[in-house]
């Protein structure tokens, strides 16, 4: 009976739905937070006395002397990652502070120089205390902004138009939203494909193997089409309907084949080829086994 398999696939689909909307984005954000924490810890470790330390392209830090307790004397930070605005910060002292749960570099008694690259104008700001979030020492323009696949589903319904990822990939927010809405359909689709394969006649061993290969290939084909569509939607959000059309078309076709008892016909040449290859493989195995026995 197909009923238990269909019920199980619906239960799995509901589980996938919950994971896609609640577990997956939070897990992705948690992984990102761990990576940022590791990066900030590594940054504090890399700083050495009297050396210009290049954290990444366009970002250089110099410390004259490190003291016990994490205090830094004579700090210079040159940030050239923004092509339009170059920043240079000087501070007599600095301290890494993690008391608030966020890794901060607190600069004391210093200056901030902002240079407009287009005009060449420089503005100078003097400060008594200035805090930098060490997490911002990531990619230029990215900062600590989360990727869209790390965002909650509610955010994807109405994303911030100033979000750099929304600006870079106009359709990705819509694509990510509809991907989460359709992921649950694939357990149902794969269950129906399995039912179609299970209903095939077992008159020939090679034919059965080929039917399994075709079913596996069909599953890969559906997933590949889904991933391809998702990548296209990143630039053209109007194609989001493809994420629904692919699994639903597969479900409809598989259900029709199962209800009508349609058989996936494997071409006879393919069956004969599979049988020939299997026989040759068995002969090779027998020769190898005999050779090993003779050598023993």
mmCIF file of C-alpha atoms in Angstrom:
data_model
loop_
_atom_site.group_PDB
_atom_site.id
_atom_site.type_symbol
_atom_site.label_atom_id
_atom_site.label_comp_id
_atom_site.label_asym_id
_atom_site.label_seq_id
_atom_site.Cartn_x
_atom_site.Cartn_y
_atom_site.Cartn_z
ATOM 1 C CA UNK A 1 0.000 0.000 0.000
ATOM 2 C CA UNK A 2 1.227 3.459 -0.877
ATOM 3 C CA UNK A 3 -0.613 5.159 1.991
ATOM 4 C CA UNK A 4 2.085 4.723 4.717
ATOM 5 C CA UNK A 5 4.787 6.024 2.367
ATOM 6 C CA UNK A 6 2.701 9.051 1.400
ATOM 7 C CA UNK A 7 1.916 9.814 5.058
ATOM 8 C CA UNK A 8 5.598 9.474 5.991
ATOM 9 C CA UNK A 9 6.592 11.806 3.140
ATOM 10 C CA UNK A 10 4.074 14.419 4.343
ATOM 11 C CA UNK A 11 5.467 14.187 7.882
ATOM 12 C CA UNK A 12 8.991 14.607 6.503
ATOM 13 C CA UNK A 13 7.779 17.512 4.367
ATOM 14 C CA UNK A 14 6.323 19.244 7.437
ATOM 15 C CA UNK A 15 9.630 18.702 9.250
ATOM 16 C CA UNK A 16 11.575 20.165 6.326
ATOM 17 C CA UNK A 17 9.185 23.142 6.279
ATOM 18 C CA UNK A 18 9.852 23.907 9.952
ATOM 19 C CA UNK A 19 13.600 23.447 9.527
ATOM 20 C CA UNK A 20 13.709 25.704 6.446
ATOM 21 C CA UNK A 21 11.839 28.553 8.159
ATOM 22 C CA UNK A 22 13.077 28.377 11.744
ATOM 23 C CA UNK A 23 16.077 26.103 12.297
ATOM 24 C CA UNK A 24 18.170 26.657 9.164
ATOM 25 C CA UNK A 25 18.408 30.501 9.234
ATOM 26 C CA UNK A 26 19.197 30.532 12.956
ATOM 27 C CA UNK A 27 21.815 27.809 12.561
ATOM 28 C CA UNK A 28 23.398 29.729 9.678
ATOM 29 C CA UNK A 29 23.553 32.890 11.797
ATOM 30 C CA UNK A 30 25.058 30.966 14.693
ATOM 31 C CA UNK A 31 27.802 29.625 12.424
ATOM 32 C CA UNK A 32 28.465 33.144 11.123
ATOM 33 C CA UNK A 33 28.712 34.502 14.690
ATOM 34 C CA UNK A 34 31.218 31.785 15.599
ATOM 35 C CA UNK A 35 33.333 32.664 12.551
ATOM 36 C CA UNK A 36 33.271 36.362 13.490
ATOM 37 C CA UNK A 37 34.265 35.570 17.082
ATOM 38 C CA UNK A 38 37.146 33.428 15.852
ATOM 39 C CA UNK A 39 38.245 36.224 13.526
ATOM 40 C CA UNK A 40 38.226 38.872 16.252
ATOM 41 C CA UNK A 41 40.134 36.606 18.639
ATOM 42 C CA UNK A 42 42.685 35.930 15.908
ATOM 43 C CA UNK A 43 42.943 39.658 15.208
ATOM 44 C CA UNK A 44 43.841 40.402 18.824
ATOM 45 C CA UNK A 45 46.467 37.637 18.696
ATOM 46 C CA UNK A 46 48.036 38.773 15.407
ATOM 47 C CA UNK A 47 48.859 42.278 16.618
ATOM 48 C CA UNK A 48 52.586 42.477 17.389
ATOM 49 C CA UNK A 49 54.798 45.213 18.768
ATOM 50 C CA UNK A 50 56.372 47.582 16.257
ATOM 51 C CA UNK A 51 54.969 45.864 13.175
ATOM 52 C CA UNK A 52 52.519 46.854 10.494
ATOM 53 C CA UNK A 53 50.009 43.998 10.444
ATOM 54 C CA UNK A 54 47.912 43.657 7.299
ATOM 55 C CA UNK A 55 44.633 42.099 8.363
ATOM 56 C CA UNK A 56 43.362 41.989 4.790
ATOM 57 C CA UNK A 57 43.686 43.956 1.566
ATOM 58 C CA UNK A 58 43.367 47.634 2.437
ATOM 59 C CA UNK A 59 43.347 47.228 6.229
ATOM 60 C CA UNK A 60 46.572 47.673 8.196
ATOM 61 C CA UNK A 61 47.140 48.023 11.950
ATOM 62 C CA UNK A 62 50.296 49.212 13.711
ATOM 63 C CA UNK A 63 50.943 49.003 17.470
ATOM 64 C CA UNK A 64 54.030 50.527 19.029
ATOM 65 C CA UNK A 65 53.912 48.439 22.200
ATOM 66 C CA UNK A 66 51.641 45.882 23.862
ATOM 67 C CA UNK A 67 51.355 45.782 27.621
ATOM 68 C CA UNK A 68 49.991 43.281 30.096
ATOM 69 C CA UNK A 69 46.212 43.139 30.288
ATOM 70 C CA UNK A 70 45.729 43.789 26.574
ATOM 71 C CA UNK A 71 46.571 47.504 26.647
ATOM 72 C CA UNK A 72 48.104 48.866 23.419
ATOM 73 C CA UNK A 73 50.280 51.975 23.121
ATOM 74 C CA UNK A 74 50.740 53.985 19.939
ATOM 75 C CA UNK A 75 48.012 52.605 17.669
ATOM 76 C CA UNK A 76 47.521 53.377 13.970
ATOM 77 C CA UNK A 77 44.716 51.905 11.852
ATOM 78 C CA UNK A 78 44.715 52.551 8.094
ATOM 79 C CA UNK A 79 41.515 51.463 6.332
ATOM 80 C CA UNK A 80 41.553 51.730 2.522
ATOM 81 C CA UNK A 81 38.849 49.143 1.799
ATOM 82 C CA UNK A 82 36.264 51.755 0.800
ATOM 83 C CA UNK A 83 37.177 53.068 -2.640
ATOM 84 C CA UNK A 84 35.498 56.433 -1.930
ATOM 85 C CA UNK A 85 36.578 57.145 1.650
ATOM 86 C CA UNK A 86 39.930 56.357 3.263
ATOM 87 C CA UNK A 87 40.126 56.306 7.061
ATOM 88 C CA UNK A 88 43.213 56.703 9.227
ATOM 89 C CA UNK A 89 42.964 56.535 13.009
ATOM 90 C CA UNK A 90 45.661 57.402 15.530
ATOM 91 C CA UNK A 91 45.402 56.760 19.256
ATOM 92 C CA UNK A 92 47.818 57.129 22.142
ATOM 93 C CA UNK A 93 46.356 54.054 23.826
ATOM 94 C CA UNK A 94 43.827 51.329 23.073
ATOM 95 C CA UNK A 95 42.269 48.425 24.928
ATOM 96 C CA UNK A 96 40.413 45.330 23.737
ATOM 97 C CA UNK A 97 37.151 45.233 25.701
ATOM 98 C CA UNK A 98 34.801 42.228 25.704
ATOM 99 C CA UNK A 99 32.856 43.053 28.868
ATOM 100 C CA UNK A 100 29.654 43.811 26.925
ATOM 101 C CA UNK A 101 29.741 40.527 25.005
ATOM 102 C CA UNK A 102 30.987 42.322 21.886
ATOM 103 C CA UNK A 103 34.685 42.523 20.999
ATOM 104 C CA UNK A 104 35.544 46.237 20.963
ATOM 105 C CA UNK A 105 38.809 48.048 20.401
ATOM 106 C CA UNK A 106 38.509 51.187 22.553
ATOM 107 C CA UNK A 107 40.820 53.943 21.281
ATOM 108 C CA UNK A 108 41.779 56.729 23.688
ATOM 109 C CA UNK A 109 43.162 60.221 23.074
ATOM 110 C CA UNK A 110 43.467 60.189 19.306
ATOM 111 C CA UNK A 111 42.389 61.465 15.911
ATOM 112 C CA UNK A 112 40.278 60.174 13.022
ATOM 113 C CA UNK A 113 41.257 61.351 9.529
ATOM 114 C CA UNK A 114 38.663 60.977 6.753
ATOM 115 C CA UNK A 115 39.885 61.471 3.208
ATOM 116 C CA UNK A 116 37.456 61.831 0.312
ATOM 117 C CA UNK A 117 39.238 60.028 -2.527
ATOM 118 C CA UNK A 118 37.445 61.982 -5.280
ATOM 119 C CA UNK A 119 38.062 65.483 -3.939
ATOM 120 C CA UNK A 120 41.173 64.822 -1.863
ATOM 121 C CA UNK A 121 39.658 66.728 1.081
ATOM 122 C CA UNK A 122 40.618 65.529 4.574
ATOM 123 C CA UNK A 123 38.538 66.055 7.681
ATOM 124 C CA UNK A 124 40.066 65.543 11.128
ATOM 125 C CA UNK A 125 38.113 64.521 14.204
ATOM 126 C CA UNK A 126 39.779 64.519 17.624
ATOM 127 C CA UNK A 127 38.387 62.211 20.277
ATOM 128 C CA UNK A 128 38.972 61.291 23.898
ATOM 129 C CA UNK A 129 37.508 57.803 23.517
ATOM 130 C CA UNK A 130 36.354 55.947 20.415
ATOM 131 C CA UNK A 131 35.170 52.321 20.184
ATOM 132 C CA UNK A 132 35.580 50.093 17.135
ATOM 133 C CA UNK A 133 33.711 46.817 16.739
ATOM 134 C CA UNK A 134 36.346 44.256 15.782
ATOM 135 C CA UNK A 135 33.674 42.345 13.848
ATOM 136 C CA UNK A 136 33.703 45.112 11.219
ATOM 137 C CA UNK A 137 37.139 43.901 10.135
ATOM 138 C CA UNK A 138 35.496 41.644 7.586
ATOM 139 C CA UNK A 139 34.949 42.300 3.909
ATOM 140 C CA UNK A 140 34.603 45.870 2.808
ATOM 141 C CA UNK A 141 30.988 46.984 2.697
ATOM 142 C CA UNK A 142 29.839 43.773 4.350
ATOM 143 C CA UNK A 143 30.555 44.460 7.992
ATOM 144 C CA UNK A 144 28.404 42.331 10.194
ATOM 145 C CA UNK A 145 25.425 42.262 7.827
ATOM 146 C CA UNK A 146 23.936 38.796 7.602
ATOM 147 C CA UNK A 147 23.518 37.014 4.306
ATOM 148 C CA UNK A 148 19.944 36.560 3.113
ATOM 149 C CA UNK A 149 19.996 32.823 3.807
ATOM 150 C CA UNK A 150 20.810 33.738 7.421
ATOM 151 C CA UNK A 151 17.816 36.052 7.793
ATOM 152 C CA UNK A 152 14.473 35.193 9.377
ATOM 153 C CA UNK A 153 11.607 34.472 6.988
ATOM 154 C CA UNK A 154 9.737 37.558 8.180
ATOM 155 C CA UNK A 155 12.609 39.755 6.979
ATOM 156 C CA UNK A 156 12.448 38.211 3.491
ATOM 157 C CA UNK A 157 8.823 39.349 3.072
ATOM 158 C CA UNK A 158 9.923 42.991 3.368
ATOM 159 C CA UNK A 159 13.725 43.259 3.110
ATOM 160 C CA UNK A 160 15.571 46.500 3.724
ATOM 161 C CA UNK A 161 16.190 48.089 0.292
ATOM 162 C CA UNK A 162 19.540 49.377 1.622
ATOM 163 C CA UNK A 163 20.677 45.857 2.473
ATOM 164 C CA UNK A 164 23.897 45.370 0.451
ATOM 165 C CA UNK A 165 22.889 41.834 -0.510
ATOM 166 C CA UNK A 166 19.490 43.021 -1.742
ATOM 167 C CA UNK A 167 21.237 45.656 -3.828
ATOM 168 C CA UNK A 168 23.775 43.188 -5.233
ATOM 169 C CA UNK A 169 21.208 40.473 -6.027
ATOM 170 C CA UNK A 170 17.777 42.119 -6.457
ATOM 171 C CA UNK A 171 15.867 38.837 -6.694
ATOM 172 C CA UNK A 172 17.684 36.812 -4.030
ATOM 173 C CA UNK A 173 15.380 37.779 -1.145
ATOM 174 C CA UNK A 174 12.348 36.640 -3.132
ATOM 175 C CA UNK A 175 14.181 33.532 -4.310
ATOM 176 C CA UNK A 176 15.244 32.592 -0.765
ATOM 177 C CA UNK A 177 11.694 33.116 0.516
ATOM 178 C CA UNK A 178 10.108 30.895 -2.134
ATOM 179 C CA UNK A 179 12.880 28.313 -1.811
ATOM 180 C CA UNK A 180 11.906 27.894 1.828
ATOM 181 C CA UNK A 181 8.238 27.712 0.816
ATOM 182 C CA UNK A 182 8.884 24.846 -1.611
ATOM 183 C CA UNK A 183 11.578 22.731 0.056
ATOM 184 C CA UNK A 184 8.932 20.597 1.785
ATOM 185 C CA UNK A 185 7.625 19.394 -1.591
ATOM 186 C CA UNK A 186 10.758 17.365 -2.346
ATOM 187 C CA UNK A 187 10.241 14.602 0.268
ATOM 188 C CA UNK A 188 6.798 14.069 -1.279
ATOM 189 C CA UNK A 189 8.259 14.077 -4.789
ATOM 190 C CA UNK A 190 11.019 11.584 -3.920
ATOM 191 C CA UNK A 191 8.509 9.302 -2.178
ATOM 192 C CA UNK A 192 6.334 9.202 -5.290
ATOM 193 C CA UNK A 193 9.363 8.510 -7.477
ATOM 194 C CA UNK A 194 10.229 5.618 -5.148
ATOM 195 C CA UNK A 195 6.673 4.270 -5.460
ATOM 196 C CA UNK A 196 6.910 4.385 -9.240
ATOM 197 C CA UNK A 197 10.180 2.431 -9.128
ATOM 198 C CA UNK A 198 8.778 -0.059 -6.603
ATOM 199 C CA UNK A 199 5.900 -0.787 -8.951
ATOM 200 C CA UNK A 200 8.151 -1.762 -11.848
ATOM 201 C CA UNK A 201 8.162 -5.451 -12.913
ATOM 202 C CA UNK A 202 11.170 -7.476 -11.720
ATOM 203 C CA UNK A 203 11.428 -9.758 -14.751
ATOM 204 C CA UNK A 204 15.072 -8.953 -15.355
ATOM 205 C CA UNK A 205 17.739 -8.052 -12.803
ATOM 206 C CA UNK A 206 19.487 -5.623 -15.115
ATOM 207 C CA UNK A 207 16.188 -3.903 -15.892
ATOM 208 C CA UNK A 208 15.540 -3.423 -12.173
ATOM 209 C CA UNK A 209 18.986 -1.922 -11.681
ATOM 210 C CA UNK A 210 18.493 0.399 -14.623
ATOM 211 C CA UNK A 211 15.119 1.506 -13.226
ATOM 212 C CA UNK A 212 16.805 2.444 -9.945
ATOM 213 C CA UNK A 213 19.469 4.351 -11.858
ATOM 214 C CA UNK A 214 16.775 6.233 -13.768
ATOM 215 C CA UNK A 215 14.943 7.069 -10.536
ATOM 216 C CA UNK A 216 18.149 8.319 -8.937
ATOM 217 C CA UNK A 217 18.889 10.365 -12.030
ATOM 218 C CA UNK A 218 15.373 11.825 -11.965
ATOM 219 C CA UNK A 219 15.852 12.923 -8.359
ATOM 220 C CA UNK A 220 19.164 14.575 -9.199
ATOM 221 C CA UNK A 221 17.573 16.222 -12.218
ATOM 222 C CA UNK A 222 14.774 17.763 -10.159
ATOM 223 C CA UNK A 223 17.222 19.111 -7.564
ATOM 224 C CA UNK A 224 19.606 20.430 -10.211
ATOM 225 C CA UNK A 225 16.725 22.239 -11.939
ATOM 226 C CA UNK A 226 15.731 23.732 -8.589
ATOM 227 C CA UNK A 227 19.249 25.006 -7.822
ATOM 228 C CA UNK A 228 19.642 26.358 -11.354
ATOM 229 C CA UNK A 229 16.337 28.237 -11.053
ATOM 230 C CA UNK A 230 17.343 29.657 -7.672
ATOM 231 C CA UNK A 231 20.561 31.056 -9.136
ATOM 232 C CA UNK A 232 18.639 32.642 -12.007
ATOM 233 C CA UNK A 233 16.119 34.193 -9.601
ATOM 234 C CA UNK A 234 18.942 36.054 -7.837
ATOM 235 C CA UNK A 235 19.059 38.442 -10.796
ATOM 236 C CA UNK A 236 15.460 38.109 -12.041
ATOM 237 C CA UNK A 237 12.972 37.756 -9.196
ATOM 238 C CA UNK A 238 10.032 37.292 -11.582
ATOM 239 C CA UNK A 239 11.162 33.695 -12.192
ATOM 240 C CA UNK A 240 10.252 32.626 -8.640
ATOM 241 C CA UNK A 241 7.366 30.528 -10.006
ATOM 242 C CA UNK A 242 9.918 28.010 -11.297
ATOM 243 C CA UNK A 243 10.593 26.921 -7.710
ATOM 244 C CA UNK A 244 6.954 25.808 -7.498
ATOM 245 C CA UNK A 245 6.599 24.491 -11.038
ATOM 246 C CA UNK A 246 9.531 22.039 -10.884
ATOM 247 C CA UNK A 247 8.544 19.948 -7.823
ATOM 248 C CA UNK A 248 4.799 20.165 -8.524
ATOM 249 C CA UNK A 249 5.294 18.990 -12.099
ATOM 250 C CA UNK A 250 7.399 16.096 -10.804
ATOM 251 C CA UNK A 251 4.773 15.211 -8.195
ATOM 252 C CA UNK A 252 2.004 15.302 -10.779
ATOM 253 C CA UNK A 253 3.919 13.153 -13.276
ATOM 254 C CA UNK A 254 4.988 10.585 -10.665
ATOM 255 C CA UNK A 255 1.474 10.343 -9.199
ATOM 256 C CA UNK A 256 0.007 9.838 -12.681
ATOM 257 C CA UNK A 257 2.553 7.126 -13.494
ATOM 258 C CA UNK A 258 1.836 5.325 -10.226
ATOM 259 C CA UNK A 259 -1.968 5.511 -10.510
ATOM 260 C CA UNK A 260 -1.987 4.468 -14.159
ATOM 261 C CA UNK A 261 0.617 1.763 -13.636
ATOM 262 C CA UNK A 262 2.887 3.184 -16.286
ATOM 263 C CA UNK A 263 6.225 1.426 -16.593
ATOM 264 C CA UNK A 264 9.528 3.188 -17.176
ATOM 265 C CA UNK A 265 10.762 1.407 -20.260
ATOM 266 C CA UNK A 266 14.494 0.905 -20.247
ATOM 267 C CA UNK A 267 15.908 0.611 -23.773
ATOM 268 C CA UNK A 268 16.928 -2.986 -24.589
ATOM 269 C CA UNK A 269 20.471 -1.961 -25.681
ATOM 270 C CA UNK A 270 20.989 -0.324 -22.269
ATOM 271 C CA UNK A 271 19.776 -3.471 -20.504
ATOM 272 C CA UNK A 272 22.062 -5.684 -22.588
ATOM 273 C CA UNK A 273 24.993 -3.358 -21.996
ATOM 274 C CA UNK A 274 24.392 -3.400 -18.240
ATOM 275 C CA UNK A 275 24.207 -7.208 -18.287
ATOM 276 C CA UNK A 276 27.413 -7.497 -20.304
ATOM 277 C CA UNK A 277 29.292 -5.144 -17.985
ATOM 278 C CA UNK A 278 28.043 -7.037 -14.948
ATOM 279 C CA UNK A 279 29.182 -10.390 -16.381
ATOM 280 C CA UNK A 280 32.633 -9.029 -17.202
ATOM 281 C CA UNK A 281 32.943 -7.576 -13.723
ATOM 282 C CA UNK A 282 32.037 -10.914 -12.176
ATOM 283 C CA UNK A 283 34.652 -12.680 -14.334
ATOM 284 C CA UNK A 284 37.314 -10.193 -13.217
ATOM 285 C CA UNK A 285 36.394 -10.774 -9.587
ATOM 286 C CA UNK A 286 36.569 -14.561 -9.999
ATOM 287 C CA UNK A 287 40.004 -14.358 -11.686
ATOM 288 C CA UNK A 288 41.285 -12.090 -8.933
ATOM 289 C CA UNK A 289 39.985 -14.443 -6.239
ATOM 290 C CA UNK A 290 41.628 -17.484 -7.902
ATOM 291 C CA UNK A 291 44.933 -15.620 -8.287
ATOM 292 C CA UNK A 292 44.926 -14.694 -4.614
ATOM 293 C CA UNK A 293 44.219 -18.302 -3.616
ATOM 294 C CA UNK A 294 47.069 -19.597 -5.794
ATOM 295 C CA UNK A 295 49.510 -17.054 -4.342
ATOM 296 C CA UNK A 296 48.457 -18.031 -0.825
#
